[in-house]
PDB file of C-alpha atoms in Angstrom:
ATOM      1  CA  MET P 969       0.160  -0.220  -0.016  1.00 88.00           C
ATOM      2  CA  LEU P 970       2.817   2.305   0.904  1.00 91.00           C
ATOM      3  CA  MET P 971       4.588   1.562  -2.747  1.00 92.00           C
ATOM      4  CA  ILE P 972       1.045   2.282  -4.255  1.00 93.00           C
ATOM      5  CA  LEU P 973       0.880   5.729  -2.228  1.00 93.00           C
ATOM      6  CA  THR P 974       4.465   6.912  -3.211  1.00 94.00           C
ATOM      7  CA  ILE P 975       4.146   5.889  -6.859  1.00 94.00           C
ATOM      8  CA  ILE P 976       0.666   8.374  -6.967  1.00 94.00           C
ATOM      9  CA  SER P 977       2.497  11.209  -4.993  1.00 93.00           C
ATOM     10  CA  ILE P 978       5.507  11.087  -7.179  1.00 93.00           C
ATOM     11  CA  THR P 979       3.531  11.113 -10.378  1.00 92.00           C
ATOM     12  CA  ALA P 980       1.382  14.465  -8.815  1.00 92.00           C
ATOM     13  CA  ALA P 981       4.246  15.730  -7.949  1.00 91.00           C
ATOM     14  CA  LEU P 982       5.764  15.228 -11.387  1.00 89.00           C
ATOM     15  CA  GLN P 983       2.736  16.659 -12.841  1.00 90.00           C
ATOM     16  CA  HIS P 984       2.742  19.770 -10.843  1.00 91.00           C
ATOM     17  CA  ALA P 985       6.546  20.322 -11.627  1.00 90.00           C
ATOM     18  CA  GLN P 986       6.354  19.763 -15.218  1.00 89.00           C
ATOM     19  CA  GLN P 987       6.473  23.510 -15.945  1.00 89.00           C
ATOM     20  CA  ILE P 988       9.659  23.691 -13.933  1.00 91.00           C
ATOM     21  CA  LEU P 989      11.328  20.059 -14.977  1.00 89.00           C
ATOM     22  CA  ALA P 990      10.677  20.683 -18.502  1.00 88.00           C
ATOM     23  CA  PRO P 991      13.169  23.739 -19.285  1.00 88.00           C
ATOM     24  CA  MET P 992      15.547  22.274 -16.725  1.00 90.00           C
ATOM     25  CA  SER P 993      15.773  18.898 -18.452  1.00 89.00           C
ATOM     26  CA  PHE P 994      16.398  20.765 -21.734  1.00 83.00           C
ATOM     27  CA  ALA P 995      19.201  22.721 -19.833  1.00 82.00           C
ATOM     28  CA  LEU P 996      20.676  19.667 -18.889  1.00 89.00           C
ATOM     29  CA  VAL P 997      20.321  17.594 -22.089  1.00 87.00           C
ATOM     30  CA  LEU P 998      21.671  20.949 -23.924  1.00 82.00           C
ATOM     31  CA  GLY P 999      24.924  20.980 -21.399  1.00 83.00           C
ATOM     32  CA  ILE P1000      25.584  17.663 -22.202  1.00 89.00           C
ATOM     33  CA  VAL P1001      25.276  17.960 -25.644  1.00 87.00           C
ATOM     34  CA  VAL P1002      27.555  21.196 -26.276  1.00 88.00           C
ATOM     35  CA  SER P1003      30.155  20.626 -23.551  1.00 90.00           C
ATOM     36  CA  PRO P1004      32.812  19.207 -26.161  1.00 92.00           C
ATOM     37  CA  LEU P1005      32.388  22.286 -28.302  1.00 90.00           C
ATOM     38  CA  ALA P1006      32.321  24.465 -25.055  1.00 90.00           C
ATOM     39  CA  ASP P1007      35.589  23.074 -23.725  1.00 91.00           C
ATOM     40  CA  LYS P1008      37.208  23.300 -27.162  1.00 92.00           C
ATOM     41  CA  LEU P1009      36.516  27.154 -27.459  1.00 90.00           C
ATOM     42  CA  ALA P1010      37.367  27.258 -23.782  1.00 91.00           C
ATOM     43  CA  ARG P1011      40.997  26.300 -24.860  1.00 93.00           C
ATOM     44  CA  TYR P1012      41.186  28.826 -27.356  1.00 91.00           C
ATOM     45  CA  GLY P1013      40.891  31.698 -24.687  1.00 90.00           C
ATOM     46  CA  VAL P1014      36.938  32.408 -24.986  1.00 90.00           C
ATOM     47  CA  PRO P1015      35.247  33.603 -21.768  1.00 92.00           C
ATOM     48  CA  ARG P1016      32.975  31.048 -20.266  1.00 90.00           C
ATOM     49  CA  LEU P1017      30.087  33.746 -20.362  1.00 91.00           C
ATOM     50  CA  VAL P1018      30.425  34.505 -24.108  1.00 92.00           C
ATOM     51  CA  ILE P1019      30.407  30.522 -24.738  1.00 90.00           C
ATOM     52  CA  ALA P1020      27.526  29.749 -22.839  1.00 87.00           C
ATOM     53  CA  LEU P1021      25.502  32.785 -24.015  1.00 90.00           C
ATOM     54  CA  SER P1022      26.733  31.829 -27.462  1.00 91.00           C
ATOM     55  CA  LEU P1023      25.670  28.249 -27.504  1.00 89.00           C
ATOM     56  CA  LEU P1024      22.367  28.819 -25.838  1.00 85.00           C
ATOM     57  CA  LEU P1025      21.316  31.307 -28.471  1.00 91.00           C
ATOM     58  CA  ALA P1026      22.524  28.826 -31.309  1.00 91.00           C
ATOM     59  CA  CYS P1027      20.660  25.837 -29.921  1.00 87.00           C
ATOM     60  CA  THR P1028      17.692  28.006 -29.349  1.00 87.00           C
ATOM     61  CA  LEU P1029      17.882  29.080 -32.554  1.00 94.00           C
ATOM     62  CA  PHE P1030      18.468  25.329 -34.157  1.00 92.00           C
ATOM     63  CA  VAL P1031      15.324  24.205 -32.114  1.00 88.00           C
ATOM     64  CA  ALA P1032      12.938  26.964 -33.465  1.00 93.00           C
ATOM     65  CA  THR P1033      13.946  26.372 -36.843  1.00 96.00           C
ATOM     66  CA  ALA P1034      13.732  22.920 -36.728  1.00 93.00           C
ATOM     67  CA  VAL P1035       9.988  23.198 -35.330  1.00 92.00           C
ATOM     68  CA  LEU P1036       9.368  25.891 -37.618  1.00 94.00           C
ATOM     69  CA  LEU P1037      10.329  23.701 -40.532  1.00 95.00           C
ATOM     70  CA  ILE P1038       8.408  20.564 -39.574  1.00 95.00           C
ATOM     71  CA  GLU P1039       5.415  22.805 -38.503  1.00 93.00           C
ATOM     72  CA  PRO P1040       3.626  22.615 -42.230  1.00 92.00           C
ATOM     73  CA  VAL P1041       4.394  18.786 -42.352  1.00 92.00           C
ATOM     74  CA  VAL P1042       2.849  18.480 -39.338  1.00 90.00           C
ATOM     75  CA  ASN P1043      -0.271  20.427 -40.156  1.00 92.00           C
ATOM     76  CA  ALA P1044      -0.652  18.929 -43.649  1.00 91.00           C
ATOM     77  CA  LEU P1045      -0.768  15.376 -41.892  1.00 90.00           C
ATOM     78  CA  ILE P1046      -3.316  16.798 -39.415  1.00 91.00           C
ATOM     79  CA  GLU P1047      -5.505  17.861 -42.135  1.00 92.00           C
ATOM     80  CA  GLU P1048      -4.985  14.395 -44.476  1.00 91.00           C
ATOM     81  CA  LEU P1049      -5.820  12.477 -41.233  1.00 90.00           C
ATOM     82  CA  PRO P1050      -9.486  11.819 -42.254  1.00 91.00           C
ATOM     83  CA  ARG P1051      -8.693  10.525 -45.543  1.00 93.00           C
ATOM     84  CA  ILE P1052      -5.730   8.726 -44.305  1.00 90.00           C
ATOM     85  CA  LYS P1053      -8.167   6.916 -41.529  1.00 91.00           C
ATOM     86  CA  ALA P1054     -10.926   6.521 -44.490  1.00 91.00           C
ATOM     87  CA  VAL P1055      -8.003   4.479 -46.803  1.00 92.00           C
ATOM     88  CA  ILE P1056      -6.682   2.498 -43.859  1.00 92.00           C
ATOM     89  CA  SER P1057     -10.517   1.458 -42.927  1.00 91.00           C
ATOM     90  CA  SER P1058     -11.202   0.533 -46.650  1.00 91.00           C
ATOM     91  CA  LEU P1059      -8.128  -1.809 -46.502  1.00 92.00           C
ATOM     92  CA  ILE P1060      -8.799  -3.219 -43.603  1.00 90.00           C
ATOM     93  CA  ASP P1061     -12.613  -4.033 -44.740  1.00 88.00           C
ATOM     94  CA  LYS P1062     -10.989  -5.540 -47.779  1.00 88.00           C
ATOM     95  CA  ALA P1063      -8.820  -7.948 -45.925  1.00 86.00           C
ATOM     96  CA  SER P1064     -11.586  -8.867 -43.728  1.00 85.00           C
ATOM     97  CA  SER P1065     -13.685  -9.847 -46.789  1.00 84.00           C
ATOM     98  CA  LEU P1066     -10.953 -11.775 -48.377  1.00 84.00           C
ATOM     99  CA  LEU P1067     -10.614 -13.730 -45.055  1.00 82.00           C
ATOM    100  CA  ARG P1068     -14.406 -14.312 -44.892  1.00 82.00           C
ATOM    101  CA  GLY P1069     -14.041 -15.407 -48.229  1.00 80.00           C
ATOM    102  CA  ILE P1070     -11.453 -17.703 -47.569  1.00 83.00           C
ATOM    103  CA  GLU P1071     -13.193 -19.047 -44.574  1.00 81.00           C
ATOM    104  CA  THR P1072     -16.152 -19.738 -46.568  1.00 81.00           C
ATOM    105  CA  ILE P1073     -14.262 -21.770 -49.262  1.00 83.00           C
ATOM    106  CA  SER P1074     -12.807 -23.724 -46.487  1.00 80.00           C
ATOM    107  CA  GLU P1075     -15.864 -24.699 -45.091  1.00 80.00           C
ATOM    108  CA  GLU P1076     -17.085 -25.739 -48.588  1.00 79.00           C
ATOM    109  CA  ILE P1077     -14.216 -28.106 -48.989  1.00 82.00           C
ATOM    110  CA  GLU P1078     -14.529 -29.492 -45.573  1.00 79.00           C
ATOM    111  CA  ASN P1079     -18.496 -30.089 -46.197  1.00 80.00           C
ATOM    112  CA  THR P1080     -17.428 -31.638 -49.594  1.00 79.00           C
ATOM    113  CA  VAL P1081     -14.687 -33.734 -48.657  1.00 78.00           C
ATOM    114  CA  GLY P1082     -16.642 -34.599 -45.368  1.00 69.00           C
ATOM    115  CA  ALA P1083     -19.537 -35.508 -47.407  1.00 57.00           C
ATOM    116  CA  GLU P1084     -17.581 -38.533 -49.221  1.00 57.00           C
ATOM    117  CA  THR P1085     -17.647 -41.861 -47.201  1.00 51.00           C
ATOM    118  CA  MET P1086     -14.469 -43.418 -46.830  1.00 52.00           C
ATOM    119  CA  GLU P1087     -13.803 -46.475 -44.907  1.00 52.00           C
ATOM    120  CA  PRO P1088     -10.849 -45.898 -42.523  1.00 51.00           C
ATOM    121  CA  GLN P1089      -8.824 -48.777 -43.473  1.00 51.00           C
ATOM    122  CA  THR P1090      -8.613 -47.826 -46.755  1.00 53.00           C
ATOM    123  CA  ALA P1091      -8.395 -44.001 -46.500  1.00 53.00           C
ATOM    124  CA  ILE P1092      -4.984 -44.168 -44.221  1.00 58.00           C
ATOM    125  CA  PRO P1093      -2.735 -47.304 -44.599  1.00 56.00           C
ATOM    126  CA  SER P1094      -1.495 -48.548 -41.461  1.00 55.00           C
ATOM    127  CA  VAL P1095       2.327 -49.103 -41.210  1.00 54.00           C
ATOM    128  CA  GLY P1096       1.882 -53.008 -41.402  1.00 53.00           C
ATOM    129  CA  THR P1097       0.075 -52.692 -44.659  1.00 54.00           C
ATOM    130  CA  ARG P1098       2.418 -50.309 -45.885  1.00 54.00           C
ATOM    131  CA  TYR P1099       5.176 -52.860 -45.261  1.00 55.00           C
ATOM    132  CA  GLY P1100       2.969 -55.315 -46.861  1.00 55.00           C
ATOM    133  CA  TRP P1101       2.770 -53.463 -50.120  1.00 54.00           C
ATOM    134  CA  ARG P1102       6.827 -53.223 -50.515  1.00 53.00           C
ATOM    135  CA  PRO P1103       8.078 -54.597 -53.536  1.00 53.00           C
ATOM    136  CA  ALA P1104      10.511 -57.669 -53.124  1.00 53.00           C
ATOM    137  CA  PHE P1105      13.607 -56.706 -54.436  1.00 50.00           C
ATOM    138  CA  SER P1106      16.975 -55.341 -53.438  1.00 52.00           C
ATOM    139  CA  LEU P1107      19.744 -53.673 -55.072  1.00 51.00           C
ATOM    140  CA  LYS P1108      23.304 -55.332 -55.322  1.00 56.00           C
ATOM    141  CA  CYS P1109      25.622 -52.912 -54.992  1.00 54.00           C
ATOM    142  CA  SER P1110      29.408 -53.235 -55.633  1.00 53.00           C
ATOM    143  CA  SER P1111      32.045 -51.040 -54.659  1.00 52.00           C
ATOM    144  CA  SER P1112      31.296 -48.293 -56.630  1.00 51.00           C
ATOM    145  CA  TRP P1113      27.833 -46.881 -56.166  1.00 51.00           C
ATOM    146  CA  ALA P1114      27.526 -46.436 -59.898  1.00 51.00           C
ATOM    147  CA  ARG P1115      27.368 -50.178 -60.699  1.00 53.00           C
ATOM    148  CA  CYS P1116      23.969 -50.818 -58.445  1.00 54.00           C
ATOM    149  CA  SER P1117      21.345 -53.615 -60.222  1.00 53.00           C
ATOM    150  CA  SER P1118      18.212 -54.614 -58.961  1.00 50.00           C
ATOM    151  CA  SER P1119      17.026 -58.117 -58.791  1.00 49.00           C
ATOM    152  CA  ARG P1120      13.784 -59.713 -57.932  1.00 48.00           C
TER     153      ARG P1120
END
């Protein structure tokens, strides 16, 4: 019970802290990604404040540009969603009718084959019957496989 209450309270706390934790997570990931570049610039003598501000501005511009470039594609996809849904629905209906047709054919074959009366002894031969049908001949082979002859 204590574990369930802990999970509920952590989920509620994260939900309420989302406005603070989202920018902090972005800053953490951004810091990890650009830290090698910042170290390289620091070796060249660029002040840390200039490095931090310029990398933050560059990354923010990059993310904003990516969002602005992707936005028309997302809007077009949202507008086409009803048509896409209709096409997928028609494909599912076609596949469903095909499977129903296969099921009907299978039932008809089963009824046709089941209608014929076959005696169980003649339908599937037993092992003893199978060996009784064996032809009475053997192969006589010499040391070479190419010179085998059959004899009765």
